[in-house]
Coordinates of C-alpha atoms and ligand atoms in Angstrom, one line a residue:
M604 CA 74.8 105.7 85.6
T605 CA 75.5 102.0 86.3
T606 CA 78.9 100.6 85.1
S607 CA 77.2 98.3 82.6
L608 CA 75.4 101.3 81.1
R609 CA 78.7 103.3 81.0
W610 CA 80.3 100.4 79.1
F611 CA 77.4 100.3 76.7
R612 CA 78.0 104.0 76.0
I613 CA 81.7 103.5 75.6
M614 CA 81.1 100.7 73.1
M615 CA 78.6 102.8 71.1
Q616 CA 80.5 106.0 70.9
G617 CA 81.4 107.0 67.4
S618 CA 79.3 104.3 65.8
L619 CA 76.0 106.2 65.6
V620 CA 75.7 106.1 61.8
S621 CA 76.3 102.3 61.7
I622 CA 73.9 101.8 64.6
S623 CA 71.2 103.8 62.8
V624 CA 71.7 101.8 59.6
V625 CA 71.4 98.5 61.6
I626 CA 68.2 99.7 63.3
L627 CA 66.7 100.7 60.0
L628 CA 67.5 97.3 58.5
L629 CA 66.1 95.6 61.6
A630 CA 62.9 97.7 61.6
I631 CA 62.0 96.5 58.1
Q632 CA 62.3 92.8 59.0
P633 CA 59.1 92.5 61.1
G634 CA 57.1 93.9 58.2
V635 CA 58.7 91.4 55.9
G636 CA 57.8 88.6 58.4
W637 CA 54.2 89.8 58.6
L638 CA 53.8 89.9 54.8
T639 CA 55.4 86.5 54.4
F640 CA 52.9 85.0 56.9
H641 CA 49.9 86.3 55.0
L642 CA 51.2 85.4 51.6
N643 CA 52.0 81.9 52.8
K644 CA 48.4 81.6 54.1
Q645 CA 47.0 82.9 50.8
L646 CA 49.2 80.5 48.8
F647 CA 48.0 77.4 50.7
D648 CA 44.4 78.6 50.7
Q649 CA 44.6 79.1 46.9
M650 CA 46.1 75.7 46.4
A651 CA 43.4 74.1 48.6
G652 CA 40.6 75.9 46.8
H653 CA 40.3 76.4 43.0
A654 CA 43.9 77.2 42.1
I655 CA 44.2 80.1 39.6
W656 CA 47.7 79.5 38.3
K657 CA 48.3 83.2 37.5
E658 CA 47.5 84.3 41.0
L659 CA 49.5 81.4 42.5
A660 CA 52.5 82.5 40.4
I661 CA 52.1 86.1 41.5
I662 CA 52.0 85.1 45.2
A663 CA 54.9 82.7 44.8
A664 CA 56.9 85.5 43.0
L665 CA 56.1 87.9 45.8
L666 CA 57.2 85.4 48.4
A667 CA 60.4 84.8 46.5
G668 CA 60.9 88.6 46.4
L669 CA 60.3 88.8 50.1
K670 CA 62.8 86.0 50.7
L671 CA 65.3 87.9 48.6
L672 CA 64.7 91.1 50.5
E673 CA 65.2 89.2 53.8
L674 CA 68.5 87.8 52.6
I675 CA 69.7 91.3 51.5
L676 CA 68.7 92.7 54.8
T677 CA 70.5 90.0 56.7
E678 CA 73.7 90.3 54.6
G679 CA 73.5 94.1 54.9
S680 CA 73.2 94.1 58.6
R681 CA 76.0 91.5 58.8
L682 CA 78.2 93.9 56.9
V683 CA 77.5 96.8 59.2
Q684 CA 77.9 94.5 62.2
A685 CA 81.4 93.6 61.1
Q686 CA 82.3 97.3 60.9
L687 CA 80.7 97.9 64.3
S688 CA 82.6 95.0 65.9
L689 CA 85.9 96.4 64.7
R690 CA 85.1 99.9 66.0
I691 CA 83.9 98.5 69.3
H692 CA 87.1 96.4 69.7
N693 CA 89.0 99.5 69.1
R694 CA 87.1 101.5 71.7
L695 CA 87.4 98.8 74.3
E696 CA 91.1 98.5 73.8
H697 CA 91.4 102.3 73.9
H698 CA 89.5 102.4 77.1
L699 CA 91.6 99.7 78.6
Y700 CA 94.9 101.3 77.6
S701 CA 93.9 104.8 78.7
S702 CA 92.7 103.5 82.1
I703 CA 96.0 101.9 82.9
Q704 CA 97.9 104.6 84.9
P705 CA 99.6 102.6 87.7
S706 CA 100.9 104.5 90.7
S707 CA 103.4 101.9 91.8
I708 CA 105.3 99.0 90.3
T709 CA 104.8 96.6 93.3
Q710 CA 101.7 94.9 91.9
L711 CA 102.8 95.1 88.3
E712 CA 106.0 93.1 89.0
T713 CA 104.1 90.0 90.0
P714 CA 103.1 87.0 87.9
A715 CA 99.5 87.7 89.1
F716 CA 99.4 90.9 86.9
N717 CA 100.1 88.9 83.8
H718 CA 97.4 86.4 84.7
D719 CA 94.8 89.0 85.5
M720 CA 95.5 91.0 82.4
T721 CA 95.1 87.9 80.2
T722 CA 91.8 87.1 81.9
L723 CA 90.6 90.6 81.5
K724 CA 91.5 90.7 77.8
N725 CA 89.5 87.4 77.3
S726 CA 86.6 89.0 79.0
L727 CA 86.8 92.2 76.9
N728 CA 86.9 90.1 73.7
Q729 CA 83.6 88.6 74.8
I730 CA 82.1 92.1 75.1
E731 CA 83.4 92.9 71.6
Q732 CA 81.5 89.9 70.3
S733 CA 78.5 91.0 72.2
I734 CA 77.7 93.6 69.6
S735 CA 76.6 91.0 67.1
S736 CA 74.7 89.4 70.0
I737 CA 72.9 92.6 70.8
I738 CA 71.9 93.2 67.1
G739 CA 70.9 89.5 66.7
L740 CA 68.9 89.8 69.9
V741 CA 67.0 92.8 68.7
Q742 CA 66.4 91.3 65.3
Q743 CA 65.1 88.0 66.6
V744 CA 62.9 89.7 69.3
L745 CA 61.3 91.8 66.5
I746 CA 60.7 88.7 64.4
L747 CA 59.5 86.8 67.4
G748 CA 57.1 89.6 68.2
V749 CA 55.4 89.5 64.8
Y750 CA 55.1 85.7 64.6
G751 CA 54.4 85.3 68.3
Y752 CA 51.6 87.8 68.1
I753 CA 50.1 86.1 65.0
I754 CA 50.1 82.7 66.7
F755 CA 48.7 84.3 69.9
T756 CA 45.7 85.7 67.9
Y757 CA 44.9 82.1 66.7
S758 CA 45.7 80.3 70.0
W759 CA 47.1 81.9 73.2
L760 CA 47.8 78.4 74.5
T761 CA 50.1 77.5 71.6
A762 CA 51.9 80.8 72.1
L763 CA 52.4 80.0 75.7
I764 CA 53.6 76.4 75.0
L765 CA 56.1 77.7 72.4
L766 CA 57.5 80.1 75.0
L767 CA 57.6 77.7 77.9
F768 CA 59.3 74.9 76.0
S769 CA 62.1 77.3 74.9
L770 CA 62.9 78.6 78.5
P771 CA 65.4 75.8 79.3
L772 CA 67.6 77.2 76.5
F773 CA 67.8 80.6 78.2
W774 CA 68.9 78.9 81.5
V775 CA 71.6 77.0 79.6
E776 CA 73.0 80.1 77.9
L777 CA 73.1 82.2 81.1
L778 CA 74.8 79.3 82.9
S779 CA 77.3 79.0 80.0
A780 CA 78.3 82.6 80.4
L781 CA 79.2 81.9 84.0
R782 CA 81.1 78.7 83.1
L783 CA 83.0 80.7 80.4
E784 CA 84.1 83.1 83.0
K785 CA 85.5 80.3 85.2
Y786 CA 87.2 78.8 82.1
F787 CA 89.0 82.1 81.5
H788 CA 90.5 82.0 84.9
K789 CA 91.5 78.4 84.6
V790 CA 93.0 78.6 81.1
A791 CA 94.9 81.9 81.6
Q792 CA 98.1 80.3 82.9
Q793 CA 98.3 77.9 80.0
Q794 CA 97.5 80.7 77.5
I795 CA 100.4 82.7 78.9
E796 CA 102.7 79.7 78.8
S797 CA 101.8 78.9 75.2
M798 CA 102.3 82.6 74.2
L799 CA 105.7 82.7 75.9
A800 CA 106.8 79.5 74.3
S801 CA 105.7 80.7 70.8
D802 CA 107.6 83.9 71.4
L803 CA 110.7 81.8 72.3
I804 CA 110.3 79.9 69.1
L805 CA 109.7 82.9 66.8
K806 CA 111.7 85.9 68.3
P807 CA 115.0 86.6 66.7
Q808 CA 116.8 86.9 70.0
A809 CA 115.6 83.6 71.2
L810 CA 116.2 82.0 67.8
K811 CA 119.9 82.8 68.1
E812 CA 120.1 80.6 71.2
T813 CA 117.9 77.9 69.6
M814 CA 120.5 77.6 66.9
I815 CA 123.4 77.2 69.2
F816 CA 121.8 75.2 72.0
G817 CA 119.6 73.0 69.7
S818 CA 116.7 73.8 71.9
Q819 CA 113.9 73.9 69.3
R820 CA 112.6 70.4 70.1
Y821 CA 112.4 71.2 73.8
L822 CA 110.7 74.6 73.2
L823 CA 108.3 73.0 70.8
Q824 CA 107.5 70.5 73.4
R825 CA 106.8 73.2 76.0
W826 CA 104.6 75.0 73.5
S827 CA 102.7 71.8 72.6
E828 CA 102.1 70.9 76.2
A829 CA 100.7 74.4 77.0
A830 CA 98.6 74.5 73.8
E831 CA 97.3 71.0 74.4
A832 CA 96.3 72.0 77.9
V833 CA 94.3 74.9 76.4
I834 CA 92.6 72.6 73.9
R835 CA 91.8 70.1 76.7
K836 CA 90.2 72.8 78.9
T837 CA 88.4 74.3 75.9
F838 CA 87.0 70.9 75.0
T839 CA 85.8 70.3 78.5
L840 CA 84.0 73.6 78.4
K841 CA 82.4 72.9 75.1
L842 CA 81.5 69.3 76.2
G843 CA 79.7 70.8 79.2
E844 CA 77.8 73.2 77.0
F845 CA 76.9 70.4 74.7
N846 CA 75.6 68.3 77.5
L847 CA 73.5 71.1 78.9
R848 CA 72.2 72.1 75.5
S849 CA 71.3 68.5 74.7
V850 CA 69.0 68.4 77.8
A851 CA 67.4 71.8 77.1
I852 CA 66.9 71.2 73.4
I853 CA 64.7 68.1 74.0
F854 CA 61.9 70.4 75.1
Q855 CA 61.6 72.2 71.8
P856 CA 60.4 69.3 69.6
I857 CA 57.9 68.3 72.3
G858 CA 56.6 71.9 72.2
F859 CA 56.5 71.9 68.4
L860 CA 54.5 68.6 68.5
L861 CA 52.0 70.0 71.0
A862 CA 51.6 73.1 68.8
Q863 CA 51.0 71.0 65.7
L864 CA 48.4 68.9 67.5
I865 CA 46.5 72.1 68.6
F866 CA 46.7 73.5 65.0
F867 CA 45.6 70.2 63.5
N868 CA 42.7 70.0 66.0
K869 CA 41.6 73.5 64.8
L870 CA 41.9 72.5 61.2
V871 CA 39.8 69.3 61.7
G872 CA 37.3 71.4 63.6
N873 CA 37.3 73.9 60.7
T874 CA 38.2 76.8 62.9
I875 CA 41.2 77.5 60.6
T876 CA 41.8 77.0 56.9
L877 CA 44.5 74.9 55.4
G878 CA 46.4 78.1 54.5
D879 CA 46.2 79.1 58.2
Y880 CA 47.5 75.7 59.2
A881 CA 50.5 75.7 56.8
A882 CA 51.4 79.4 57.6
L883 CA 51.0 78.7 61.4
S884 CA 53.3 75.6 61.2
A885 CA 55.9 77.7 59.4
A886 CA 55.5 80.5 62.0
A887 CA 55.9 78.0 64.9
L888 CA 59.2 76.8 63.4
T889 CA 60.3 80.5 63.0
V890 CA 59.3 81.2 66.7
F891 CA 61.5 78.3 67.8
S892 CA 64.4 79.3 65.7
S893 CA 64.1 82.9 67.0
M894 CA 63.9 81.7 70.6
T895 CA 67.0 79.5 70.1
Q896 CA 68.9 82.5 68.7
I897 CA 67.6 84.9 71.4
A898 CA 68.6 82.4 74.1
G899 CA 72.1 82.1 72.5
N900 CA 72.5 85.8 72.5
S901 CA 71.0 86.3 75.9
R902 CA 74.3 85.3 77.5
I903 CA 75.3 89.0 77.1
F904 CA 73.1 89.7 80.1
N905 CA 75.7 87.9 82.1
Q906 CA 78.8 88.7 80.0
I907 CA 78.6 92.5 80.1
P908 CA 78.2 92.7 83.9
I909 CA 81.0 90.1 84.4
A910 CA 83.4 91.9 82.1
T911 CA 82.6 95.3 83.7
R912 CA 83.1 93.7 87.1
N913 CA 86.4 92.2 86.0
F914 CA 87.6 95.6 84.7
K915 CA 86.6 97.3 87.9
T916 CA 88.4 94.7 90.0
F917 CA 91.5 95.0 87.8
L918 CA 91.6 98.8 88.1
A919 CA 91.0 98.6 91.9
K920 CA 93.8 96.1 92.3
Y921 CA 96.5 97.7 90.1
I922 CA 95.5 101.3 89.5
Q923 CA 95.2 104.1 92.0
S924 CA 91.7 105.6 91.9
P925 CA 91.7 109.0 90.2
E926 CA 88.9 110.1 92.4
Q927 CA 91.0 109.6 95.5
S928 CA 92.1 112.9 97.0
Y929 CA 95.5 113.4 98.5
A930 CA 96.7 115.6 101.2
A931 CA 99.9 116.6 99.6
Q932 CA 101.5 117.4 96.2
P933 CA 105.0 118.5 97.1
A934 CA 106.3 120.9 94.5
S935 CA 109.9 121.0 95.5
V936 CA 111.2 118.1 97.5
Q937 CA 114.3 118.8 99.6
H938 CA 114.3 115.8 101.8
I939 CA 113.4 112.1 101.7
R940 CA 113.4 110.0 104.8
L941 CA 113.1 106.2 105.4
N942 CA 112.0 105.3 108.8
R943 CA 112.8 101.7 109.8
L944 CA 111.4 100.6 106.5
T945 CA 110.7 97.0 105.8
F946 CA 109.5 95.9 102.4
A947 CA 108.5 92.5 100.9
Y948 CA 107.4 91.8 97.4
P949 CA 103.8 90.4 97.2
N950 CA 103.8 86.6 97.8
A951 CA 107.6 86.6 98.7
A952 CA 108.6 84.5 101.6
A953 CA 111.2 86.9 102.9
S954 CA 111.5 90.7 103.1
A955 CA 113.7 92.3 100.4
L956 CA 114.5 95.2 102.7
S957 CA 114.6 95.2 106.5
D958 CA 114.7 97.9 109.0
I959 CA 116.1 100.6 106.7
S960 CA 116.5 104.1 108.1
L961 CA 118.0 106.7 105.7
D962 CA 118.0 110.4 105.0
L963 CA 118.4 111.7 101.5
N964 CA 118.8 115.4 100.9
D965 CA 118.4 117.2 97.6
Q966 CA 121.8 117.7 96.0
D967 CA 123.0 114.4 97.4
V968 CA 124.9 111.9 95.2
V969 CA 124.3 108.5 96.6
A970 CA 125.7 105.2 95.5
I971 CA 124.2 101.9 96.5
V972 CA 126.5 98.8 96.4
G973 CA 126.4 95.2 97.5
E974 CA 126.3 91.7 96.2
N975 CA 123.6 90.4 93.8
G976 CA 120.2 90.2 95.4
S977 CA 121.2 92.3 98.4
G978 CA 118.3 94.7 97.8
K979 CA 120.1 97.6 96.0
S980 CA 117.5 98.1 93.2
T981 CA 114.6 97.6 95.6
L982 CA 116.0 100.2 97.9
A983 CA 116.6 102.7 95.2
K984 CA 113.0 102.2 93.8
V985 CA 111.5 102.4 97.3
V986 CA 113.3 105.6 98.1
L987 CA 111.9 107.2 94.9
G988 CA 108.4 106.1 95.8
L989 CA 108.1 103.5 93.0
H990 CA 106.9 100.8 95.4
E991 CA 104.0 100.6 97.8
V992 CA 105.1 100.8 101.4
E993 CA 103.3 100.7 104.8
P994 CA 102.5 104.1 106.4
D995 CA 105.1 105.9 108.5
M996 CA 108.0 104.3 106.6
L997 CA 108.7 106.7 103.8
Y998 CA 108.5 110.5 104.0
I999 CA 108.8 112.7 100.9
H1000 CA 109.4 116.2 102.1
N1001 CA 107.9 115.3 105.4
H1002 CA 104.7 113.9 103.8
D1003 CA 104.0 110.2 104.2
I1004 CA 104.3 108.8 100.6
N1005 CA 100.8 107.3 101.1
D1006 CA 99.3 110.8 101.4
I1007 CA 101.0 112.0 98.2
E1008 CA 99.6 112.0 94.7
R1009 CA 102.3 109.9 93.2
Q1010 CA 101.8 111.0 89.6
S1011 CA 102.8 114.6 90.6
W1012 CA 105.8 113.3 92.6
F1013 CA 106.9 111.2 89.6
K1014 CA 107.2 114.4 87.6
Q1015 CA 110.3 115.1 89.7
V1016 CA 111.9 111.7 89.2
S1017 CA 113.8 110.2 86.3
V1018 CA 115.2 106.8 86.0
V1019 CA 117.3 104.3 83.9
N1020 CA 116.1 100.9 85.0
Q1021 CA 118.1 97.7 84.5
D1022 CA 115.5 96.6 82.0
Y1023 CA 115.3 99.9 80.2
M1024 CA 113.0 100.2 77.2
K1025 CA 114.1 100.0 73.6
Y1026 CA 111.4 101.7 71.6
S1027 CA 111.0 101.0 67.9
F1028 CA 110.8 104.8 67.4
S1029 CA 113.1 107.4 66.0
V1030 CA 116.1 108.7 68.0
Y1031 CA 114.1 111.9 68.7
E1032 CA 111.2 109.9 70.1
N1033 CA 113.3 107.4 72.0
I1034 CA 114.9 110.3 73.9
A1035 CA 111.9 112.7 74.3
L1036 CA 109.0 110.2 74.3
H1037 CA 107.1 112.9 72.6
H1038 CA 106.0 113.9 69.1
P1039 CA 109.2 115.3 67.6
N1040 CA 108.0 118.9 67.0
E1041 CA 110.4 121.8 66.4
E1042 CA 110.9 122.4 70.2
V1043 CA 111.5 118.8 71.0
Q1044 CA 114.0 118.4 68.2
H1045 CA 115.8 121.5 69.3
K1046 CA 116.0 120.2 72.9
V1047 CA 117.2 116.8 71.9
R1048 CA 119.9 118.3 69.6
G1049 CA 121.0 120.5 72.6
L1050 CA 121.3 117.4 74.8
I1051 CA 123.3 115.5 72.2
Q1052 CA 125.6 118.5 71.8
A1053 CA 126.3 118.4 75.5
Y1054 CA 126.6 114.5 75.6
P1055 CA 127.7 113.5 72.1
M1056 CA 128.6 110.0 73.3
L1057 CA 125.0 109.1 74.1
V1058 CA 124.0 108.8 70.4
P1059 CA 126.1 107.0 67.7
A1060 CA 128.1 109.7 65.8
E1061 CA 126.6 108.6 62.4
L1062 CA 123.1 109.3 63.7
H1063 CA 123.8 112.8 65.0
D1064 CA 122.5 114.2 61.7
E1065 CA 119.8 111.6 61.2
L1066 CA 117.9 111.7 64.4
D1067 CA 114.7 110.7 62.8
T1068 CA 116.1 107.2 62.0
V1069 CA 113.9 104.5 63.6
L1070 CA 115.9 102.3 66.0
G1071 CA 115.7 98.5 66.4
N1072 CA 115.0 95.8 63.9
S1073 CA 111.2 95.4 64.5
L1074 CA 110.2 97.9 61.8
Q1075 CA 111.2 98.1 58.2
G1076 CA 114.1 100.5 57.7
G1077 CA 115.0 100.3 61.4
R1078 CA 118.6 100.7 62.5
Q1079 CA 119.7 98.2 65.2
L1080 CA 122.1 99.4 68.0
S1081 CA 124.5 97.5 70.2
G1082 CA 123.6 96.8 73.8
G1083 CA 125.8 99.7 75.1
Q1084 CA 124.4 102.0 72.4
W1085 CA 120.8 101.3 73.5
Q1086 CA 121.9 101.9 77.1
R1087 CA 123.3 105.3 76.2
I1088 CA 119.9 106.2 74.5
A1089 CA 118.2 105.2 77.8
I1090 CA 120.5 107.5 79.7
A1091 CA 119.8 110.3 77.2
R1092 CA 116.1 109.8 77.9
A1093 CA 116.6 110.1 81.6
L1094 CA 118.8 113.2 81.2
Y1095 CA 116.3 114.8 78.8
K1096 CA 113.7 114.8 81.5
D1097 CA 116.1 116.8 83.7
S1098 CA 114.3 116.0 86.9
P1099 CA 115.5 116.9 90.4
Y1100 CA 115.8 113.2 91.3
L1101 CA 117.6 110.7 89.0
L1102 CA 118.1 107.0 89.6
L1103 CA 120.7 105.3 87.5
D1104 CA 120.2 101.6 88.2
E1105 CA 123.3 99.8 86.8
A1106 CA 122.7 102.3 84.0
T1107 CA 126.3 102.3 82.7
S1108 CA 127.0 98.5 83.1
E1109 CA 127.2 97.9 79.3
L1110 CA 129.4 100.9 78.6
D1111 CA 133.2 100.6 78.1
P1112 CA 135.1 101.4 81.3
I1113 CA 136.5 104.8 80.1
T1114 CA 133.2 106.1 78.8
E1115 CA 131.5 104.9 81.9
L1116 CA 133.7 106.8 84.4
D1117 CA 133.7 109.9 82.1
L1118 CA 130.0 109.9 81.7
V1119 CA 129.1 109.4 85.3
N1120 CA 131.5 112.1 86.3
R1121 CA 130.0 114.4 83.8
I1122 CA 126.4 113.7 84.9
I1123 CA 127.3 114.3 88.6
T1124 CA 129.0 117.6 87.7
D1125 CA 126.2 118.8 85.4
R1126 CA 123.5 117.8 88.0
A1127 CA 125.1 119.8 90.8
G1128 CA 122.2 121.0 93.0
K1129 CA 120.1 117.9 92.0
T1130 CA 119.9 114.4 93.6
T1131 CA 121.5 111.4 91.8
V1132 CA 121.2 107.8 93.1
L1133 CA 123.6 105.3 91.5
V1134 CA 123.1 101.6 91.9
T1135 CA 126.3 100.0 90.7
H1136 CA 128.7 97.1 91.0
N1137 CA 131.6 99.3 89.8
L1138 CA 133.2 100.7 92.9
S1139 CA 135.1 103.3 90.9
V1140 CA 131.8 104.7 89.9
A1141 CA 130.5 104.4 93.4
S1142 CA 133.5 106.2 94.8
M1143 CA 132.4 109.4 93.0
A1144 CA 129.3 109.6 95.2
K1145 CA 129.2 111.7 98.3
Q1146 CA 127.6 109.0 100.3
I1147 CA 127.9 105.2 99.6
I1148 CA 125.4 102.7 101.0
V1149 CA 126.5 99.1 101.4
M1150 CA 123.7 96.5 101.3
H1151 CA 123.8 93.0 102.5
E1152 CA 120.7 90.6 102.7
G1153 CA 118.3 93.5 102.6
R1154 CA 119.9 95.6 105.2
I1155 CA 122.2 98.6 105.2
I1156 CA 125.4 97.4 106.8
E1157 CA 127.7 100.4 106.0
K1158 CA 127.2 104.0 105.1
G1159 CA 129.7 106.9 104.5
S1160 CA 132.0 108.5 102.0
H1161 CA 134.5 106.5 100.0
Q1162 CA 137.3 107.5 102.4
E1163 CA 135.3 106.9 105.5
L1164 CA 134.3 103.4 104.3
L1165 CA 137.9 102.5 103.4
L1166 CA 139.0 103.6 106.9
G1167 CA 136.2 101.6 108.5
K1168 CA 137.8 98.5 107.0
G1169 CA 134.4 96.7 106.6
M1170 CA 132.8 95.0 103.7
Y1171 CA 133.3 98.0 101.3
F1172 CA 137.0 98.0 102.2
E1173 CA 137.1 94.3 101.4
M1174 CA 135.3 94.6 98.1
W1175 CA 137.5 97.5 97.0
N1176 CA 140.7 95.7 97.9
K1177 CA 139.6 92.4 96.2
R1178 CA 138.8 94.2 93.0
H1179 CA 142.0 96.1 93.0
Q1180 CA 144.0 93.1 94.0
Y1181 CA 142.7 91.2 90.9
E1182 CA 143.1 94.2 88.6
G1183 CA 146.7 94.6 90.0
E1184 CA 147.4 91.0 89.2
R1185 CA 146.1 91.3 85.7
V1186 CA 148.3 94.4 85.1
H1187 CA 151.2 92.5 86.5
E1188 CA 150.6 89.5 84.2
Q1189 CA 150.2 91.7 81.2
S1190 CA 153.4 93.5 81.9
Y1191 CA 155.1 90.2 82.4
V1192 CA 153.9 88.8 79.1
S1193 CA 154.9 91.9 77.2
G1194 CA 158.4 91.7 78.7
L1195 CA 158.1 94.9 80.7
V1196 CA 158.8 93.2 84.0
Ligands
ATP288 N1 109.6 91.7 91.4 C1 110.1 91.0 92.3 N2 109.3 90.1 93.0 C2 109.7 89.3 93.9 N3 111.0 89.3 94.4 C3 111.8 90.2 93.9 C4 111.4 91.0 92.8 N4 112.5 91.8 92.4 C5 113.5 91.4 93.3 N5 113.1 90.4 94.1 C6 113.9 89.8 95.2 O1 114.3 90.9 96.1 C7 115.6 90.7 96.5 C8 116.4 92.0 96.2 O2 116.4 92.2 94.8 P1 117.1 93.4 94.1 O3 116.8 93.4 92.7 O4 116.8 94.6 94.9 O5 118.6 93.0 94.3 P2 119.9 93.8 93.8 O6 120.8 94.0 94.9 O7 119.6 95.0 93.0 O8 120.5 92.7 92.8 P3 121.4 92.8 91.5 O9 122.8 93.2 91.9 O10 121.4 91.4 91.0 O11 120.7 93.7 90.6 C9 116.1 89.5 95.8 O12 116.1 88.4 96.7 C10 115.2 89.2 94.7 O13 115.1 87.9 94.4

C-alpha cells in the first residue's frame, strides 16, 4: 500500500458512519441537478409557448422545492463534514504523537527539531482541511458529470470548450500547493518566534520578570516583529496566488461567451428551443462554477503526497525505524566502555567531548565534576547511550551501541535531568508515570515510606493531589520540592543504571548529603552516576572524573585525587578555604573568637 493510501486509511478510520452519510447526501445531488435542468427547460418552453399559469406555478413550485432540497443537502453535508474534520484532526495528531519514539536526544536538542516540527504540523493541518476538499471534490464532480453530460448531448464542442477553458485553474491550484509548502518552510522560524514571544508575554513565570524588569514593551515589540513577518510572508503568498488566479480566470468568461454563441446559433437555427437555451445557459454557468471548485479542491493531489513525504522525512531524521533489526538486546549490562570517544552536537563548531576513554562497571558509583560547560552532562548522557555516537566509540556490555536496540537498553536506565519535568498530574502519577492503580499506589507509598523527604509531609496522605498551578485545584511546589519529586520518579523506576545530573542542586545542604548517601547505600550492586558541582557529594563516589574543556583531565577516588594535587585538589581547597573563612567571620561576629 502506498504511503498516501495509508494516510487516507488513517484519516478515514472510525469515521465510516459519517462518510456513509456524506456519500448518501452526495449521491442525491446529481439527481436533483438532472431534475432541475429539465424543469428549467419546461418552464422556459411553457413561457415561450402558450403559458398555462397553473402548470407554470407547479413547475416553479417544484423548482423551488428542489432548490430547498439542494440547500438542505448542502447544509447537512457541511454539518457532517465539520464532525469528520474534527475526527480526522484527532486521528492525525494521534498518529503523529504515537509515531514519535525517539531513540536518542542528539537531534531533538537542536533548533532544527523545533523548526521541522512546526513545518510538519502546518503540513498536517493542511491534510485535515483536505477532508472538506475531498468531499467538495466528489460533490462537484457528480454535479459536473450530470450537467457536463447534458451539455455534451446537445453539443460536444461546447462541452470541450467549457473543459479546456477551465484547465488553467487546475494548473494554478496545483502550483499553489507547491508554493504553500515552500511558504511553510520560510515562515516556520517567525511562527516559532511569535509563539515564544507570546508565551513570554502570557506565562506566569515570565510575567513575574516582566513586572520587575519592565520588559513588556520590549517583549511586545519582539512579538509584533515576528507576527508582522508572518503577515508579510502570508500576504506575499496570497498575492502570488491572486496574480496566478487572475491570469487563469480570464479564460472562463471567454469560454462562457463561446458557449453562449454556440447555443444562440442553435436557437436561431431552431435546433434547440428557448427552454433548451435558457436551461443550457444555466448549466454552462453551473459547469464553470463546479470546475472552479474542483480546481480549488484539486490541490489535495499535491498536498497529501507532500504531507506524507514530510512526515516520512521527519520520522527518518528523528526517529529510529521500528523495522530496523538489531544484533543485540543486552539483558543484563555489567560493563560500559568508552573508546577514544569524540562527540560534537549537530552544527556545533567544536566537539563537546574529545578523546574520552572510560570503563564503567556495574555497581560503580561515579561522580563527574568540572567547571560549567566542561562537558559533564554530555559525558554522562553519552555513557548512558542517550546520544548518537560514531561506531567503535561506545560499547554497552561489549556491544557497539549502534548495534543495540536502544529502547530495550533504556529500560535499564533511569535519570534525573537538569531540566526535569514537572507534570501537572497527581503525586502518584508524577512518580510512577502510570495510571495510579492499586499496585502503583502501593509501590509509590512504599517508596515514600523509604524516602519520606521526597514528598512534602502534608501530601503523604493526599497523593492524588494534582501538582503545579496549570490545572484548577492544583498544588504548587517549591523548586526543591519539585526536584525531590523528580528524584522519586527516578528511584521508582529502580533501574540498574541511574544518572543524577545536578539532581540535588536545589536541595538544602543537609538533605542533599543525607539523600545522596542514602541513595548510594540503597543502590548497592547498581550503578549510579552523579554529575555535581558539590564536591562533598562527589567525594562519596568510588570514582571521580574531572572534566575540563571536553576532556577527562583527572580520574580516581577522592583520596587519590587529593594526593594527586591537581585540579580536583585545587577545587576542593578553594571551596573549603572560602567555607572556612565564612565560619571564621560568623564566629567573629557572634563574639566566639
Ligand atoms: N544541545 C546542545 N547543543 C549544542 N551544544 C550544546 C548542547 N548542550 C550542551 N552544549 C555545549 O556542549 C558543551 C558541554 O556542555 P555540558 O552541558 O555537557 O556542560 P556541563 O559541564 O554539564 O555544564 P554545566 O555545569 O553548566 O551544567 C558546552 O560548550 C555547551 O555549550
